[in-house]
mmCIF file of C-alpha atoms and ligand atoms in Angstrom:
data_model
loop_
_atom_site.group_PDB
_atom_site.id
_atom_site.type_symbol
_atom_site.label_atom_id
_atom_site.label_comp_id
_atom_site.label_asym_id
_atom_site.label_seq_id
_atom_site.Cartn_x
_atom_site.Cartn_y
_atom_site.Cartn_z
ATOM 1 C CA MET A 23 12.249 12.517 -33.036
ATOM 2 C CA THR A 24 13.371 11.424 -29.480
ATOM 3 C CA GLN A 25 9.833 12.542 -27.309
ATOM 4 C CA THR A 26 10.407 13.934 -23.698
ATOM 5 C CA THR A 27 9.980 11.963 -21.203
ATOM 6 C CA GLU A 28 6.842 14.660 -21.077
ATOM 7 C CA ALA A 29 5.373 13.593 -23.572
ATOM 8 C CA LEU A 30 5.179 9.963 -22.677
ATOM 9 C CA GLN A 31 1.582 8.558 -20.790
ATOM 10 C CA GLY A 32 0.829 5.166 -18.798
ATOM 11 C CA PHE A 33 4.021 1.937 -19.396
ATOM 12 C CA ALA A 34 6.297 4.215 -21.369
ATOM 13 C CA LYS A 35 7.170 6.977 -18.652
ATOM 14 C CA ASP A 36 7.279 5.481 -15.966
ATOM 15 C CA ILE A 37 10.461 2.577 -17.640
ATOM 16 C CA VAL A 38 12.119 5.834 -18.902
ATOM 17 C CA THR A 39 11.589 7.458 -15.856
ATOM 18 C CA GLY A 40 12.961 4.774 -14.507
ATOM 19 C CA LEU A 41 15.807 3.711 -17.009
ATOM 20 C CA ARG A 42 17.477 7.738 -16.039
ATOM 21 C CA GLN A 43 17.284 6.669 -12.592
ATOM 22 C CA THR A 44 20.464 6.420 -10.841
ATOM 23 C CA PRO A 45 21.157 3.044 -9.760
ATOM 24 C CA LYS A 46 18.550 2.335 -12.125
ATOM 25 C CA ARG A 47 15.116 1.437 -11.711
ATOM 26 C CA LEU A 48 11.888 -0.473 -13.033
ATOM 27 C CA PRO A 49 8.352 -0.642 -10.290
ATOM 28 C CA SER A 50 7.186 -3.915 -10.252
ATOM 29 C CA LYS A 51 3.730 -3.605 -10.387
ATOM 30 C CA TYR A 52 4.818 -3.925 -14.392
ATOM 31 C CA PHE A 53 5.699 -7.707 -13.166
ATOM 32 C CA TYR A 54 2.479 -8.425 -13.730
ATOM 33 C CA ASN A 55 1.027 -8.966 -17.842
ATOM 34 C CA ALA A 56 -0.261 -12.431 -18.704
ATOM 35 C CA GLU A 57 3.449 -14.180 -18.563
ATOM 36 C CA GLY A 58 3.697 -12.242 -15.265
ATOM 37 C CA ASP A 59 0.721 -14.022 -14.008
ATOM 38 C CA ARG A 60 0.853 -17.216 -15.329
ATOM 39 C CA LEU A 61 4.606 -17.505 -13.320
ATOM 40 C CA PHE A 62 3.683 -15.796 -10.246
ATOM 41 C CA GLN A 63 1.681 -18.741 -9.921
ATOM 42 C CA GLU A 64 4.589 -20.863 -10.222
ATOM 43 C CA ILE A 65 6.429 -18.265 -8.054
ATOM 44 C CA MET A 66 3.598 -19.562 -5.109
ATOM 45 C CA LYS A 67 3.114 -23.473 -5.992
ATOM 46 C CA LEU A 68 7.905 -23.542 -5.094
ATOM 47 C CA ASP A 69 8.719 -25.311 -2.511
ATOM 48 C CA GLU A 70 10.831 -22.367 -1.304
ATOM 49 C CA TYR A 71 8.076 -20.092 -1.482
ATOM 50 C CA TYR A 72 6.582 -20.790 1.506
ATOM 51 C CA LEU A 73 4.706 -17.504 2.041
ATOM 52 C CA THR A 74 1.072 -18.710 0.380
ATOM 53 C CA ARG A 75 0.938 -21.951 2.273
ATOM 54 C CA SER A 76 1.889 -19.635 5.232
ATOM 55 C CA GLU A 77 -1.061 -17.309 4.966
ATOM 56 C CA GLU A 78 -3.103 -19.957 4.196
ATOM 57 C CA GLN A 79 -2.166 -22.415 7.387
ATOM 58 C CA ILE A 80 -3.063 -18.697 9.466
ATOM 59 C CA ILE A 81 -6.649 -18.064 7.483
ATOM 60 C CA ASP A 82 -7.869 -22.218 7.999
ATOM 61 C CA THR A 83 -6.326 -22.658 11.539
ATOM 62 C CA PHE A 84 -8.124 -18.945 12.622
ATOM 63 C CA LYS A 85 -11.241 -18.608 10.770
ATOM 64 C CA ASP A 86 -13.645 -20.017 13.420
ATOM 65 C CA GLU A 87 -11.677 -16.567 15.424
ATOM 66 C CA ILE A 88 -11.508 -14.284 12.085
ATOM 67 C CA LEU A 89 -15.153 -14.402 11.680
ATOM 68 C CA LYS A 90 -16.043 -13.658 15.459
ATOM 69 C CA GLU A 91 -12.959 -10.244 15.356
ATOM 70 C CA PHE A 92 -14.389 -9.449 11.506
ATOM 71 C CA LEU A 93 -18.396 -9.505 13.190
ATOM 72 C CA GLY A 94 -18.197 -7.785 16.635
ATOM 73 C CA GLU A 95 -21.133 -6.488 18.148
ATOM 74 C CA ASP A 96 -22.523 -6.369 14.828
ATOM 75 C CA GLU A 97 -24.925 -8.338 12.624
ATOM 76 C CA SER A 98 -23.581 -8.445 9.490
ATOM 77 C CA PHE A 99 -20.424 -6.810 7.412
ATOM 78 C CA ARG A 100 -18.467 -6.478 3.891
ATOM 79 C CA LEU A 101 -15.594 -7.386 2.919
ATOM 80 C CA VAL A 102 -13.965 -5.680 1.200
ATOM 81 C CA GLU A 103 -10.677 -7.018 -0.843
ATOM 82 C CA LEU A 104 -7.728 -5.162 -2.379
ATOM 83 C CA GLY A 105 -5.956 -7.122 -5.146
ATOM 84 C CA ALA A 106 -7.884 -10.156 -4.504
ATOM 85 C CA GLY A 107 -5.936 -12.489 -6.760
ATOM 86 C CA ASP A 108 -7.516 -16.167 -7.718
ATOM 87 C CA GLY A 109 -8.822 -15.408 -4.496
ATOM 88 C CA SER A 110 -8.129 -19.020 -3.472
ATOM 89 C CA LYS A 111 -7.144 -17.913 0.103
ATOM 90 C CA THR A 112 -10.769 -15.407 0.640
ATOM 91 C CA LYS A 113 -12.387 -18.516 -0.801
ATOM 92 C CA ILE A 114 -11.378 -19.727 2.658
ATOM 93 C CA LEU A 115 -12.686 -17.266 4.356
ATOM 94 C CA LEU A 116 -15.731 -17.187 1.682
ATOM 95 C CA GLU A 117 -16.860 -20.844 2.654
ATOM 96 C CA TYR A 118 -16.444 -20.751 6.329
ATOM 97 C CA PHE A 119 -18.941 -17.782 6.796
ATOM 98 C CA SER A 120 -21.341 -19.217 4.474
ATOM 99 C CA ASN A 121 -21.354 -22.137 6.249
ATOM 100 C CA GLN A 122 -21.831 -20.768 9.557
ATOM 101 C CA GLN A 123 -24.589 -18.374 7.578
ATOM 102 C CA VAL A 124 -23.100 -15.471 8.157
ATOM 103 C CA SER A 125 -24.388 -12.176 6.743
ATOM 104 C CA PHE A 126 -21.854 -10.112 5.021
ATOM 105 C CA ILE A 127 -21.073 -8.788 1.064
ATOM 106 C CA TYR A 128 -17.559 -9.957 -0.362
ATOM 107 C CA SER A 129 -16.485 -6.642 -2.320
ATOM 108 C CA PRO A 130 -13.430 -7.212 -4.453
ATOM 109 C CA ILE A 131 -12.385 -4.194 -5.808
ATOM 110 C CA ASP A 132 -9.557 -4.184 -8.926
ATOM 111 C CA ILE A 133 -8.915 -2.032 -11.654
ATOM 112 C CA SER A 134 -9.595 -4.192 -14.059
ATOM 113 C CA ALA A 135 -12.645 -5.382 -15.206
ATOM 114 C CA ASN A 136 -11.566 -8.525 -16.396
ATOM 115 C CA VAL A 137 -9.958 -9.901 -13.333
ATOM 116 C CA LEU A 138 -13.191 -8.435 -11.503
ATOM 117 C CA VAL A 139 -15.299 -11.015 -14.285
ATOM 118 C CA GLN A 140 -13.479 -14.136 -13.495
ATOM 119 C CA LEU A 141 -13.373 -14.155 -9.362
ATOM 120 C CA LYS A 142 -16.929 -12.992 -9.447
ATOM 121 C CA GLU A 143 -17.781 -15.764 -11.712
ATOM 122 C CA SER A 144 -15.666 -18.481 -9.678
ATOM 123 C CA VAL A 145 -17.068 -17.455 -6.384
ATOM 124 C CA ASN A 146 -20.932 -17.573 -7.957
ATOM 125 C CA ARG A 147 -20.098 -21.235 -9.153
ATOM 126 C CA GLU A 148 -18.069 -22.476 -6.267
ATOM 127 C CA LEU A 149 -19.925 -21.018 -3.441
ATOM 128 C CA PRO A 150 -23.130 -19.957 -4.383
ATOM 129 C CA LYS A 151 -24.859 -18.604 -1.423
ATOM 130 C CA VAL A 152 -22.670 -16.028 -1.067
ATOM 131 C CA ASN A 153 -23.417 -12.338 -2.173
ATOM 132 C CA VAL A 154 -20.734 -10.690 -4.566
ATOM 133 C CA GLN A 155 -21.173 -7.022 -5.111
ATOM 134 C CA PRO A 156 -17.522 -6.474 -7.618
ATOM 135 C CA ILE A 157 -16.079 -2.986 -7.567
ATOM 136 C CA GLU A 158 -14.090 -1.391 -10.542
ATOM 137 C CA GLY A 159 -11.378 1.252 -9.943
ATOM 138 C CA ASP A 160 -8.813 2.925 -8.161
ATOM 139 C CA TYR A 161 -8.575 0.883 -4.178
ATOM 140 C CA PHE A 162 -8.611 4.883 -2.525
ATOM 141 C CA GLU A 163 -11.702 5.834 -4.701
ATOM 142 C CA ALA A 164 -13.359 2.592 -4.600
ATOM 143 C CA LEU A 165 -13.598 2.828 -0.852
ATOM 144 C CA ALA A 166 -14.780 6.757 -0.058
ATOM 145 C CA ALA A 167 -17.443 6.160 -2.537
ATOM 146 C CA LEU A 168 -17.817 3.587 -0.301
ATOM 147 C CA LYS A 169 -16.909 5.192 2.936
ATOM 148 C CA GLU A 170 -19.833 8.015 2.137
ATOM 149 C CA ASN A 171 -22.502 5.594 1.424
ATOM 150 C CA HIS A 172 -20.783 4.093 4.843
ATOM 151 C CA LEU A 173 -24.294 1.367 5.507
ATOM 152 C CA GLN A 174 -22.247 -1.801 8.348
ATOM 153 C CA LYS A 175 -19.089 -2.214 9.393
ATOM 154 C CA GLU A 176 -16.259 -2.649 6.358
ATOM 155 C CA VAL A 177 -13.467 -5.316 7.308
ATOM 156 C CA VAL A 178 -10.703 -4.244 4.543
ATOM 157 C CA MET A 179 -8.389 -7.595 3.735
ATOM 158 C CA PHE A 180 -4.882 -6.923 2.076
ATOM 159 C CA LEU A 181 -3.519 -10.083 1.672
ATOM 160 C CA GLY A 182 -0.106 -11.675 0.802
ATOM 161 C CA SER A 183 2.007 -9.324 2.057
ATOM 162 C CA THR A 184 1.240 -7.516 -0.661
ATOM 163 C CA ILE A 185 2.011 -4.476 1.576
ATOM 164 C CA GLY A 186 5.676 -5.600 0.968
ATOM 165 C CA ASN A 187 6.457 -4.821 -2.762
ATOM 166 C CA PHE A 188 6.058 -0.696 -1.238
ATOM 167 C CA SER A 189 8.925 0.408 1.153
ATOM 168 C CA ARG A 190 8.261 1.110 4.560
ATOM 169 C CA SER A 191 7.169 4.182 4.093
ATOM 170 C CA ALA A 192 5.618 4.097 0.752
ATOM 171 C CA GLY A 193 3.958 1.954 2.777
ATOM 172 C CA GLU A 194 3.005 4.295 5.206
ATOM 173 C CA VAL A 195 1.636 6.448 2.629
ATOM 174 C CA PHE A 196 -0.235 4.009 0.998
ATOM 175 C CA LEU A 197 -2.060 2.678 5.007
ATOM 176 C CA SER A 198 -2.482 6.252 5.918
ATOM 177 C CA LYS A 199 -4.820 6.801 2.632
ATOM 178 C CA LEU A 200 -6.547 3.588 3.472
ATOM 179 C CA SER A 201 -7.219 4.751 6.903
ATOM 180 C CA GLU A 202 -7.918 7.964 5.649
ATOM 181 C CA ASN A 203 -10.609 6.400 3.297
ATOM 182 C CA MET A 204 -12.543 3.878 6.489
ATOM 183 C CA SER A 205 -14.868 4.724 8.973
ATOM 184 C CA SER A 206 -14.079 4.531 12.736
ATOM 185 C CA GLY A 207 -14.337 1.107 13.783
ATOM 186 C CA ASP A 208 -13.931 -0.300 10.606
ATOM 187 C CA LEU A 209 -11.182 -2.797 10.271
ATOM 188 C CA LEU A 210 -8.328 -3.625 8.458
ATOM 189 C CA PHE A 211 -6.624 -7.765 7.812
ATOM 190 C CA ILE A 212 -3.771 -7.126 6.252
ATOM 191 C CA GLY A 213 -0.710 -10.187 5.989
ATOM 192 C CA PHE A 214 2.954 -9.092 6.364
ATOM 193 C CA ASP A 215 6.166 -11.628 5.689
ATOM 194 C CA LEU A 216 7.905 -12.259 9.463
ATOM 195 C CA MET A 217 11.906 -11.330 9.166
ATOM 196 C CA LYS A 218 13.137 -15.104 10.084
ATOM 197 C CA ASP A 219 16.590 -17.316 8.748
ATOM 198 C CA PRO A 220 17.969 -14.868 6.616
ATOM 199 C CA ARG A 221 18.490 -17.690 4.073
ATOM 200 C CA LYS A 222 14.553 -18.884 4.012
ATOM 201 C CA ILE A 223 14.257 -15.569 2.798
ATOM 202 C CA LEU A 224 16.629 -15.030 -0.150
ATOM 203 C CA SER A 225 15.761 -18.544 -1.577
ATOM 204 C CA ALA A 226 12.040 -18.117 -1.393
ATOM 205 C CA TYR A 227 13.085 -15.243 -4.091
ATOM 206 C CA ASP A 228 15.991 -17.415 -5.821
ATOM 207 C CA ASP A 229 14.475 -20.768 -5.945
ATOM 208 C CA SER A 230 16.053 -23.622 -7.471
ATOM 209 C CA GLN A 231 14.223 -23.835 -10.748
ATOM 210 C CA GLY A 232 14.098 -20.307 -11.853
ATOM 211 C CA VAL A 233 11.043 -19.122 -11.461
ATOM 212 C CA THR A 234 11.872 -15.875 -9.708
ATOM 213 C CA ARG A 235 14.422 -15.185 -12.333
ATOM 214 C CA ASP A 236 12.232 -15.857 -15.170
ATOM 215 C CA PHE A 237 9.561 -13.431 -13.012
ATOM 216 C CA ASN A 238 12.461 -11.303 -12.495
ATOM 217 C CA LEU A 239 13.238 -11.420 -16.438
ATOM 218 C CA ASN A 240 9.716 -11.055 -17.742
ATOM 219 C CA LEU A 241 9.998 -7.632 -17.175
ATOM 220 C CA LEU A 242 12.700 -7.102 -19.831
ATOM 221 C CA GLN A 243 10.494 -9.137 -22.468
ATOM 222 C CA ARG A 244 7.563 -6.666 -21.965
ATOM 223 C CA ILE A 245 9.409 -4.283 -22.274
ATOM 224 C CA ASN A 246 10.647 -5.740 -25.525
ATOM 225 C CA ASP A 247 7.117 -6.618 -26.845
ATOM 226 C CA GLU A 248 5.192 -3.005 -25.465
ATOM 227 C CA LEU A 249 8.164 -0.657 -26.279
ATOM 228 C CA GLY A 250 9.924 -2.178 -29.117
ATOM 229 C CA ALA A 251 13.386 -2.936 -27.116
ATOM 230 C CA ASP A 252 16.074 -4.682 -28.085
ATOM 231 C CA PHE A 253 17.368 -6.191 -24.354
ATOM 232 C CA ASP A 254 19.209 -9.241 -24.370
ATOM 233 C CA LEU A 255 17.787 -11.202 -21.866
ATOM 234 C CA SER A 256 21.247 -13.442 -21.614
ATOM 235 C CA LYS A 257 23.163 -9.793 -20.836
ATOM 236 C CA PHE A 258 21.365 -9.654 -17.439
ATOM 237 C CA VAL A 259 21.191 -11.793 -14.084
ATOM 238 C CA HIS A 260 18.725 -12.092 -11.559
ATOM 239 C CA TYR A 261 20.232 -11.054 -8.334
ATOM 240 C CA PRO A 262 18.219 -11.241 -5.270
ATOM 241 C CA THR A 263 19.305 -10.115 -1.436
ATOM 242 C CA TYR A 264 18.249 -9.540 1.937
ATOM 243 C CA ASP A 265 19.432 -7.259 5.011
ATOM 244 C CA PRO A 266 18.312 -8.809 8.532
ATOM 245 C CA ILE A 267 19.465 -5.374 9.565
ATOM 246 C CA THR A 268 16.265 -3.183 7.742
ATOM 247 C CA GLY A 269 13.949 -6.216 6.449
ATOM 248 C CA GLU A 270 14.313 -5.230 2.918
ATOM 249 C CA THR A 271 14.619 -7.769 0.497
ATOM 250 C CA LYS A 272 15.514 -6.382 -3.201
ATOM 251 C CA SER A 273 15.517 -8.077 -6.675
ATOM 252 C CA PHE A 274 17.615 -6.549 -8.715
ATOM 253 C CA LEU A 275 19.090 -7.618 -12.895
ATOM 254 C CA VAL A 276 22.438 -7.185 -13.698
ATOM 255 C CA SER A 277 23.812 -6.021 -16.288
ATOM 256 C CA THR A 278 26.490 -9.067 -17.456
ATOM 257 C CA GLU A 279 28.304 -6.987 -19.524
ATOM 258 C CA GLU A 280 28.772 -2.958 -20.629
ATOM 259 C CA GLN A 281 25.906 -2.863 -23.737
ATOM 260 C CA GLU A 282 23.556 -0.795 -24.942
ATOM 261 C CA VAL A 283 19.322 -1.201 -25.368
ATOM 262 C CA ARG A 284 17.134 0.690 -27.882
ATOM 263 C CA LEU A 285 13.775 1.436 -27.286
ATOM 264 C CA ALA A 286 12.667 1.877 -30.286
ATOM 265 C CA ASP A 287 8.871 2.794 -29.960
ATOM 266 C CA VAL A 288 10.165 5.625 -27.948
ATOM 267 C CA ASP A 289 13.735 6.427 -29.809
ATOM 268 C CA MET A 290 15.457 6.440 -26.581
ATOM 269 C CA VAL A 291 19.093 4.548 -26.087
ATOM 270 C CA PHE A 292 20.192 3.230 -22.825
ATOM 271 C CA ARG A 293 23.797 2.895 -21.655
ATOM 272 C CA PHE A 294 24.582 -0.166 -19.275
ATOM 273 C CA LYS A 295 27.982 -0.280 -17.424
ATOM 274 C CA ALA A 296 29.729 -3.830 -16.781
ATOM 275 C CA TRP A 297 27.505 -5.169 -13.558
ATOM 276 C CA GLU A 298 25.628 -1.831 -13.316
ATOM 277 C CA PRO A 299 22.627 -3.224 -11.931
ATOM 278 C CA ILE A 300 18.273 -2.260 -12.004
ATOM 279 C CA HIS A 301 16.411 -2.491 -9.185
ATOM 280 C CA THR A 302 13.768 -3.931 -10.102
ATOM 281 C CA GLU A 303 11.422 -4.946 -6.427
ATOM 282 C CA ILE A 304 11.015 -4.545 -3.099
ATOM 283 C CA SER A 305 9.526 -7.214 -0.548
ATOM 284 C CA GLN A 306 10.020 -5.194 2.655
ATOM 285 C CA LYS A 307 9.862 -8.314 6.131
ATOM 286 C CA TYR A 308 8.636 -7.293 9.665
ATOM 287 C CA SER A 309 9.192 -7.505 12.580
ATOM 288 C CA CYS A 310 5.714 -7.798 15.107
ATOM 289 C CA GLU A 311 7.456 -4.780 16.326
ATOM 290 C CA MET A 312 7.417 -2.882 13.609
ATOM 291 C CA ILE A 313 4.183 -3.884 12.122
ATOM 292 C CA SER A 314 2.095 -2.243 15.676
ATOM 293 C CA ALA A 315 4.355 0.714 14.422
ATOM 294 C CA THR A 316 3.538 1.680 11.322
ATOM 295 C CA ALA A 317 -0.123 0.679 12.683
ATOM 296 C CA LYS A 318 -0.107 3.669 14.363
ATOM 297 C CA ALA A 319 1.711 5.918 12.635
ATOM 298 C CA THR A 320 -0.754 5.102 10.171
ATOM 299 C CA GLY A 321 -4.057 5.850 12.344
ATOM 300 C CA PHE A 322 -4.776 2.293 13.282
ATOM 301 C CA LYS A 323 -4.785 -0.035 16.569
ATOM 302 C CA VAL A 324 -4.023 -2.776 16.743
ATOM 303 C CA VAL A 325 -6.847 -5.679 17.715
ATOM 304 C CA ARG A 326 -4.215 -9.054 17.628
ATOM 305 C CA HIS A 327 -2.183 -11.201 15.652
ATOM 306 C CA PHE A 328 -2.672 -14.233 14.048
ATOM 307 C CA ASN A 329 0.788 -16.304 13.773
ATOM 308 C CA HIS A 330 1.908 -18.553 12.246
ATOM 309 C CA ALA A 331 2.549 -22.148 13.932
ATOM 310 C CA GLU A 332 6.594 -22.164 12.786
ATOM 311 C CA GLY A 333 6.116 -17.437 12.980
ATOM 312 C CA LEU A 334 6.666 -17.690 9.486
ATOM 313 C CA PHE A 335 3.774 -14.712 8.603
ATOM 314 C CA VAL A 336 1.458 -12.811 10.865
ATOM 315 C CA ASP A 337 -1.852 -11.481 9.141
ATOM 316 C CA SER A 338 -2.499 -8.475 11.691
ATOM 317 C CA LEU A 339 -6.319 -7.951 11.761
ATOM 318 C CA TRP A 340 -6.001 -3.373 12.800
ATOM 319 C CA GLU A 341 -9.092 -0.830 14.086
ATOM 320 C CA LYS A 342 -9.388 1.974 12.124
HETATM 321 C C1 LIG B 426 3.479 -10.224 -4.445
HETATM 322 N N1 LIG B 426 4.796 -10.103 -3.852
HETATM 323 C C2 LIG B 426 4.532 -10.521 -2.472
HETATM 324 C C3 LIG B 426 5.492 -11.539 -3.550
HETATM 325 C C4 LIG B 426 6.398 -11.380 -3.102
HETATM 326 O O1 LIG B 426 6.581 -12.265 -2.440
HETATM 327 O O2 LIG B 426 7.076 -9.956 -2.707
HETATM 328 C C5 LIG B 426 5.639 -10.896 -5.594
HETATM 329 C C6 LIG B 426 7.316 -11.739 -5.622
HETATM 330 N N2 LIG B 426 8.187 -11.168 -6.796
HETATM 331 C C7 LIG B 426 9.186 -12.057 -6.452
HETATM 332 N N3 LIG B 426 8.592 -13.597 -5.654
HETATM 333 C C8 LIG B 426 7.020 -13.057 -5.645
#
């Protein structure tokens, strides 16, 4: 019997809701199953994907100035990281702070206990002097709990241009909620990918080895695996676009022919016209003016921008 969308939960509900929309869309947060995580690690090593290397360069170049800004007049702080992943960029800072005998606590927040256990183990192994206090749960709930028991300045880090995976308006809603859950004087250290040569941006999302294509298509494979669907991956093409006016990079999977796809577990069939797209991801690029306007609109004041040497990326420091 066909289920109503209301009766479905979580993954199934989001997928069905997205495929029922016109144009069809799928949430990019579902890229990150085990295979998606592996492919994203591969993407970060690609020549064309300049984002990770650029941010690493900023953090490494400015680590002493970043520390001065984080400390300000205070003697200690809590470094709260949203979505740390394997923490490779963060470890540059953790190592430097630890060598400088700074008093700080590192609190990565993640919804996955498994991610936190692995991260804590690797930081303990590589940097045994760092005091790691992971927090499992939703970002805003975790920040609200810290705010209630505010013992020292919090420095929230949101690296990697993850904010770019929200549209500008959704990003503003997210950052406003973040600001509501921080105290006056707390800091936000946030990575933005900058607008630049459109061809450079586009090739970062359309690499020559096809890793980003596989990353995008893996979402259909995940729906096959988890919802008993019969997407034929060879009948969809990966198609990224970049709009140099708005700074939006969008990724699509385009159906190469008219076809039907059945999601057996929810007993639903979705029809695709020839060349009908599914919008799977947004990767918003910013100008410095857009970053400042975003800070202002969401309850923050820009302290300073840490710029990449060739202007590819910026880590921006904001104060609540
Ligand atoms: C995680 N996020 C910032 C990446 C980005 O650049 O938007 C995800 C990604 N999508 C395709 N390549 C990388």
